[in-house]
Amino acid sequence: MNRTRTGVRSSVEWLASGVDGWFGDIPFSEGGKVTNGELGLSLYKREDDSASLGVRFRARFRLPNLASYQYLFVGNDDRREIVTDQPDTFTRQQQLLRGDNRDNAFFAGIGATLRDNLDVRLGFRGGLKPYGQVRYRHIWEVSPKDRVEFRETLFYSVADQLGSTTALTYEHFLTPSLTARWLNAITATAKSKDAGWSSSAGVFKAFEGQRQLSLEALFNGVIGQPVGVRDYGLQMKWSQPIHQDFVIGEIIVGHFWPRSEPALPRNRAWAIGTGVKLKF
């Protein structure tokens, strides 16, 4: 596993060095680095849906010859979530709610941090389709035990035209290892009169050795549709290192109540998932 991690990191650094070389003669070793690297494999199955096998890859580069842009990012993820910049909690890789789009696509781009809480991204995803993002983030430390985070992403793509994703998170630290969190997000685009929303409320317990247990209530829907809450349920997740501190395994179990039409009763569906993440 150590050899695999080294090989992945070397390959990513080789890619970063090659791209950086297109823009100048400064060696990658002089200030270049790879951060936030993650390669994940997951398998999820719901009773009312087919099994979903997902591969997720993300990395962020610091390129010496592109210092004015500050960083380059690459990855492989859901086409829709790449552009709309969904919070990790609401990505289909992190929850068992049914998704409208199960397509993954490669993406890459350059970003510049204009201030501590503001950055701009220009990128391409699947088939060289361009998109742009302006992201703003602000955190208020309301008290020693309470924190509020606001995040706003304005994005533009040919498919959606202009759109935005607004996310608001409230965290209350019950103990040093137990946290309650309420997260809400809404995404609207100029192409659609309806806006999609998601909400999560849960508790997170941390244990020694990077182990974590969480229990969340999840809700989602589309404003303007006849069914206000399209899907909701409970989800429990356990994660822990399975090899040293850089290979993380997780197991997710959930039970959901989806509804597609107002005249129909809600269905019931169990769901289970498992995944492995390699951090490099």
Tab-separated table of C-alpha atoms in Angstrom:
chain	number	residue	atom	x	y	z
A	1	MET	CA	0.000	0.000	0.000
A	2	ASN	CA	2.899	2.368	0.690
A	3	ARG	CA	4.233	1.571	-2.762
A	4	THR	CA	0.813	2.321	-4.297
A	5	ARG	CA	0.613	5.646	-2.502
A	6	THR	CA	4.123	6.590	-3.634
A	7	GLY	CA	3.288	5.589	-7.214
A	8	VAL	CA	0.101	7.669	-7.291
A	9	ARG	CA	1.855	10.693	-5.848
A	10	SER	CA	4.774	10.359	-8.279
A	11	SER	CA	2.386	10.125	-11.234
A	12	VAL	CA	0.475	13.202	-10.102
A	13	GLU	CA	3.689	15.170	-9.546
A	14	TRP	CA	4.913	14.095	-12.996
A	15	LEU	CA	1.664	15.408	-14.498
A	16	ALA	CA	1.943	18.671	-12.579
A	17	SER	CA	5.581	19.121	-13.594
A	18	GLY	CA	4.722	18.537	-17.263
A	19	VAL	CA	1.881	21.055	-17.257
A	20	ASP	CA	3.992	23.603	-15.382
A	21	GLY	CA	6.734	23.227	-17.990
A	22	TRP	CA	4.378	24.536	-20.683
A	23	PHE	CA	4.463	27.984	-19.072
A	24	GLY	CA	8.114	28.558	-18.189
A	25	ASP	CA	11.561	27.199	-17.330
A	26	ILE	CA	11.392	27.205	-13.521
A	27	PRO	CA	11.883	23.600	-12.289
A	28	PHE	CA	8.907	22.080	-10.483
A	29	SER	CA	11.205	21.283	-7.555
A	30	GLU	CA	11.557	25.010	-6.864
A	31	GLY	CA	8.293	25.625	-5.037
A	32	GLY	CA	6.036	23.096	-6.730
A	33	LYS	CA	3.937	20.786	-4.559
A	34	VAL	CA	0.836	18.598	-4.502
A	35	THR	CA	-1.748	19.052	-1.729
A	36	ASN	CA	-5.198	17.683	-0.864
A	37	GLY	CA	-4.606	14.555	-2.922
A	38	GLU	CA	-7.307	11.891	-2.645
A	39	LEU	CA	-8.184	8.779	-4.645
A	40	GLY	CA	-11.389	6.995	-3.633
A	41	LEU	CA	-13.387	3.950	-4.648
A	42	SER	CA	-16.966	3.477	-3.425
A	43	LEU	CA	-19.869	1.096	-3.911
A	44	TYR	CA	-23.447	2.064	-2.939
A	45	LYS	CA	-26.724	0.147	-3.282
A	46	ARG	CA	-30.318	1.198	-2.546
A	47	GLU	CA	-33.341	-1.080	-2.752
A	48	ASP	CA	-35.076	1.302	-5.165
A	49	ASP	CA	-32.054	1.937	-7.360
A	50	SER	CA	-29.255	0.076	-9.117
A	51	ALA	CA	-25.823	-0.341	-7.557
A	52	SER	CA	-23.443	2.581	-8.074
A	53	LEU	CA	-19.677	2.118	-8.338
A	54	GLY	CA	-17.802	5.404	-8.121
A	55	VAL	CA	-14.202	6.510	-8.501
A	56	ARG	CA	-13.232	9.901	-7.145
A	57	PHE	CA	-9.911	11.649	-7.674
A	58	ARG	CA	-8.880	15.106	-6.537
A	59	ALA	CA	-5.612	16.999	-6.186
A	60	ARG	CA	-4.421	20.571	-5.952
A	61	PHE	CA	-1.074	21.756	-7.331
A	62	ARG	CA	1.208	24.687	-6.646
A	63	LEU	CA	3.038	25.431	-9.922
A	64	PRO	CA	6.138	27.674	-9.920
A	65	ASN	CA	5.598	28.901	-13.499
A	66	LEU	CA	1.959	29.737	-12.777
A	67	ALA	CA	2.554	31.533	-9.504
A	68	SER	CA	0.183	34.329	-10.476
A	69	TYR	CA	-2.658	31.793	-10.640
A	70	GLN	CA	-1.525	30.213	-7.343
A	71	TYR	CA	-2.838	26.717	-7.979
A	72	LEU	CA	-3.952	24.129	-10.532
A	73	PHE	CA	-6.676	21.595	-9.713
A	74	VAL	CA	-7.561	18.288	-11.375
A	75	GLY	CA	-9.887	15.423	-10.572
A	76	ASN	CA	-12.636	13.040	-11.560
A	77	ASP	CA	-16.122	13.505	-10.100
A	78	ASP	CA	-19.828	13.906	-10.843
A	79	ARG	CA	-20.323	16.256	-13.823
A	80	ARG	CA	-23.056	18.276	-12.163
A	81	GLU	CA	-21.382	18.585	-8.775
A	82	ILE	CA	-18.115	19.795	-10.341
A	83	VAL	CA	-19.758	22.919	-11.733
A	84	THR	CA	-22.264	23.689	-8.960
A	85	ASP	CA	-19.661	23.209	-6.201
A	86	GLN	CA	-21.836	21.159	-3.866
A	87	PRO	CA	-20.726	20.812	-0.219
A	88	ASP	CA	-19.060	17.437	0.345
A	89	THR	CA	-21.896	16.308	2.617
A	90	PHE	CA	-24.363	16.503	-0.299
A	91	THR	CA	-22.234	14.833	-2.966
A	92	ARG	CA	-23.481	11.434	-4.095
A	93	GLN	CA	-20.172	9.940	-2.938
A	94	GLN	CA	-20.940	10.958	0.643
A	95	GLN	CA	-24.608	10.048	1.023
A	96	LEU	CA	-27.028	7.359	-0.040
A	97	LEU	CA	-29.805	9.610	-1.347
A	98	ARG	CA	-30.655	8.967	-4.980
A	99	GLY	CA	-28.901	11.229	-7.459
A	100	ASP	CA	-30.246	12.628	-10.704
A	101	ASN	CA	-26.903	12.266	-12.451
A	102	ARG	CA	-24.486	9.400	-11.979
A	103	ASP	CA	-21.973	10.442	-14.639
A	104	ASN	CA	-18.389	11.050	-13.691
A	105	ALA	CA	-16.095	13.292	-15.710
A	106	PHE	CA	-12.478	14.417	-15.632
A	107	PHE	CA	-11.974	18.082	-14.783
A	108	ALA	CA	-9.038	20.477	-14.591
A	109	GLY	CA	-8.451	24.178	-14.249
A	110	ILE	CA	-6.554	27.055	-12.664
A	111	GLY	CA	-7.499	29.069	-9.618
A	112	ALA	CA	-6.415	32.276	-7.899
A	113	THR	CA	-6.999	33.238	-4.276
A	114	LEU	CA	-7.784	36.949	-4.304
A	115	ARG	CA	-8.265	37.204	-0.521
A	116	ASP	CA	-8.296	34.763	2.381
A	117	ASN	CA	-11.970	34.002	1.764
A	118	LEU	CA	-12.376	34.638	-1.981
A	119	ASP	CA	-11.060	32.736	-4.975
A	120	VAL	CA	-11.741	32.429	-8.703
A	121	ARG	CA	-11.601	29.263	-10.804
A	122	LEU	CA	-11.608	28.648	-14.549
A	123	GLY	CA	-11.833	25.040	-15.642
A	124	PHE	CA	-12.912	22.367	-18.098
A	125	ARG	CA	-14.926	19.244	-17.373
A	126	GLY	CA	-15.823	16.206	-19.521
A	127	GLY	CA	-15.294	16.867	-23.218
A	128	LEU	CA	-13.483	20.195	-22.757
A	129	LYS	CA	-16.656	21.979	-21.645
A	130	PRO	CA	-15.606	25.223	-19.927
A	131	TYR	CA	-16.974	26.599	-16.682
A	132	GLY	CA	-16.077	29.354	-14.227
A	133	GLN	CA	-16.579	29.848	-10.493
A	134	VAL	CA	-16.250	32.649	-7.974
A	135	ARG	CA	-16.266	31.292	-4.412
A	136	TYR	CA	-16.698	33.246	-1.181
A	137	ARG	CA	-16.461	31.762	2.316
A	138	HIS	CA	-16.821	33.364	5.732
A	139	ILE	CA	-16.797	31.867	9.247
A	140	TRP	CA	-18.211	33.465	12.376
A	141	GLU	CA	-17.019	32.170	15.744
A	142	VAL	CA	-20.251	33.017	17.571
A	143	SER	CA	-18.994	31.595	20.861
A	144	PRO	CA	-16.362	29.082	22.027
A	145	LYS	CA	-18.921	26.320	21.295
A	146	ASP	CA	-20.785	27.723	18.293
A	147	ARG	CA	-19.654	28.403	14.739
A	148	VAL	CA	-21.503	29.532	11.598
A	149	GLU	CA	-20.078	29.183	8.092
A	150	PHE	CA	-21.454	30.860	4.970
A	151	ARG	CA	-20.343	29.817	1.496
A	152	GLU	CA	-21.492	31.284	-1.810
A	153	THR	CA	-20.413	30.039	-5.239
A	154	LEU	CA	-21.372	31.842	-8.440
A	155	PHE	CA	-20.797	29.653	-11.490
A	156	TYR	CA	-21.246	29.798	-15.246
A	157	SER	CA	-21.397	26.990	-17.781
A	158	VAL	CA	-22.895	26.583	-21.241
A	159	ALA	CA	-25.403	24.023	-19.933
A	160	ASP	CA	-26.628	26.011	-16.919
A	161	GLN	CA	-25.650	29.546	-17.886
A	162	LEU	CA	-25.368	31.641	-14.710
A	163	GLY	CA	-26.094	29.921	-11.400
A	164	SER	CA	-25.293	29.917	-7.713
A	165	THR	CA	-24.926	27.516	-4.796
A	166	THR	CA	-25.480	28.932	-1.318
A	167	ALA	CA	-24.536	26.886	1.740
A	168	LEU	CA	-24.986	27.719	5.419
A	169	THR	CA	-23.598	25.559	8.241
A	170	TYR	CA	-24.153	25.805	11.981
A	171	GLU	CA	-21.961	23.764	14.332
A	172	HIS	CA	-22.314	23.336	18.089
A	173	PHE	CA	-19.499	21.609	19.977
A	174	LEU	CA	-21.211	19.553	22.684
A	175	THR	CA	-17.895	18.146	23.939
A	176	PRO	CA	-14.354	18.210	22.515
A	177	SER	CA	-15.170	15.010	20.585
A	178	LEU	CA	-18.930	15.384	19.928
A	179	THR	CA	-20.326	17.920	17.458
A	180	ALA	CA	-23.869	18.709	16.302
A	181	ARG	CA	-24.133	20.158	12.787
A	182	TRP	CA	-26.927	21.583	10.646
A	183	LEU	CA	-26.117	22.200	6.971
A	184	ASN	CA	-28.364	23.672	4.261
A	185	ALA	CA	-27.624	24.269	0.583
A	186	ILE	CA	-29.622	25.570	-2.383
A	187	THR	CA	-28.630	25.657	-6.058
A	188	ALA	CA	-30.377	27.831	-8.653
A	189	THR	CA	-29.594	28.425	-12.337
A	190	ALA	CA	-30.795	30.787	-15.041
A	191	LYS	CA	-31.747	27.797	-17.217
A	192	SER	CA	-34.268	26.416	-14.706
A	193	LYS	CA	-37.130	28.122	-12.860
A	194	ASP	CA	-36.808	25.600	-10.026
A	195	ALA	CA	-34.068	25.464	-7.404
A	196	GLY	CA	-32.748	22.289	-5.830
A	197	TRP	CA	-32.161	22.202	-2.072
A	198	SER	CA	-30.597	19.824	0.451
A	199	SER	CA	-30.503	19.775	4.236
A	200	SER	CA	-28.652	17.703	6.795
A	201	ALA	CA	-28.835	17.605	10.607
A	202	GLY	CA	-26.665	15.238	12.591
A	203	VAL	CA	-24.171	14.462	15.308
A	204	PHE	CA	-20.533	13.469	14.810
A	205	LYS	CA	-18.461	11.586	17.379
A	206	ALA	CA	-14.684	11.436	17.025
A	207	PHE	CA	-12.607	8.673	18.612
A	208	GLU	CA	-8.881	8.128	18.937
A	209	GLY	CA	-7.013	7.095	15.824
A	210	GLN	CA	-8.997	9.143	13.272
A	211	ARG	CA	-12.142	7.053	13.829
A	212	GLN	CA	-15.513	8.755	13.466
A	213	LEU	CA	-19.167	7.785	13.875
A	214	SER	CA	-21.986	9.969	12.527
A	215	LEU	CA	-25.770	9.869	12.428
A	216	GLU	CA	-27.564	12.245	10.053
A	217	ALA	CA	-31.076	13.057	8.914
A	218	LEU	CA	-30.976	13.959	5.204
A	219	PHE	CA	-33.562	15.787	3.109
A	220	ASN	CA	-33.673	17.042	-0.472
A	221	GLY	CA	-36.157	18.420	-2.960
A	222	VAL	CA	-36.832	20.968	-5.675
A	223	ILE	CA	-38.558	24.261	-4.915
A	224	GLY	CA	-41.577	24.708	-7.160
A	225	GLN	CA	-42.263	20.985	-7.618
A	226	PRO	CA	-45.523	19.362	-6.389
A	227	VAL	CA	-43.607	17.182	-3.906
A	228	GLY	CA	-41.829	19.529	-1.515
A	229	VAL	CA	-39.495	16.911	-0.010
A	230	ARG	CA	-38.525	14.441	-2.714
A	231	ASP	CA	-36.421	12.177	-0.524
A	232	TYR	CA	-35.526	11.986	3.157
A	233	GLY	CA	-33.976	9.453	5.470
A	234	LEU	CA	-31.511	8.526	8.193
A	235	GLN	CA	-27.913	7.624	7.529
A	236	MET	CA	-25.198	6.243	9.828
A	237	LYS	CA	-21.542	6.254	8.844
A	238	TRP	CA	-18.429	4.756	10.414
A	239	SER	CA	-14.942	5.613	9.122
A	240	GLN	CA	-11.461	4.654	10.292
A	241	PRO	CA	-7.935	4.129	8.958
A	242	ILE	CA	-7.392	0.630	7.616
A	243	HIS	CA	-3.711	1.073	6.769
A	244	GLN	CA	-1.547	3.481	8.745
A	245	ASP	CA	-3.140	6.952	8.610
A	246	PHE	CA	-3.584	7.506	4.873
A	247	VAL	CA	-5.966	4.723	3.777
A	248	ILE	CA	-9.449	5.376	5.181
A	249	GLY	CA	-12.299	2.889	5.011
A	250	GLU	CA	-15.965	3.663	5.617
A	251	ILE	CA	-19.288	1.863	5.918
A	252	ILE	CA	-22.639	3.637	5.445
A	253	VAL	CA	-26.119	2.306	6.241
A	254	GLY	CA	-29.309	4.257	5.597
A	255	HIS	CA	-33.098	4.018	5.395
A	256	PHE	CA	-35.036	6.393	3.140
A	257	TRP	CA	-38.572	7.430	2.224
A	258	PRO	CA	-38.695	8.701	-1.404
A	259	ARG	CA	-41.763	10.146	-3.103
A	260	SER	CA	-42.085	11.115	-6.778
A	261	GLU	CA	-45.739	12.210	-7.081
A	262	PRO	CA	-48.136	13.925	-4.616
A	263	ALA	CA	-50.838	11.302	-5.242
A	264	LEU	CA	-48.518	8.408	-4.447
A	265	PRO	CA	-47.540	7.242	-0.943
A	266	ARG	CA	-43.911	7.349	0.101
A	267	ASN	CA	-41.842	4.266	-0.612
A	268	ARG	CA	-39.307	2.771	1.782
A	269	ALA	CA	-35.779	1.782	0.867
A	270	TRP	CA	-32.771	0.456	2.739
A	271	ALA	CA	-29.334	1.406	1.480
A	272	ILE	CA	-25.779	0.331	2.193
A	273	GLY	CA	-22.422	1.550	0.997
A	274	THR	CA	-18.728	1.074	1.488
A	275	GLY	CA	-15.693	2.970	0.339
A	276	VAL	CA	-11.924	3.326	0.568
A	277	LYS	CA	-9.953	6.579	0.268
A	278	LEU	CA	-6.234	6.842	-0.367
A	279	LYS	CA	-4.772	10.185	0.725
A	280	PHE	CA	-1.522	11.280	-0.873
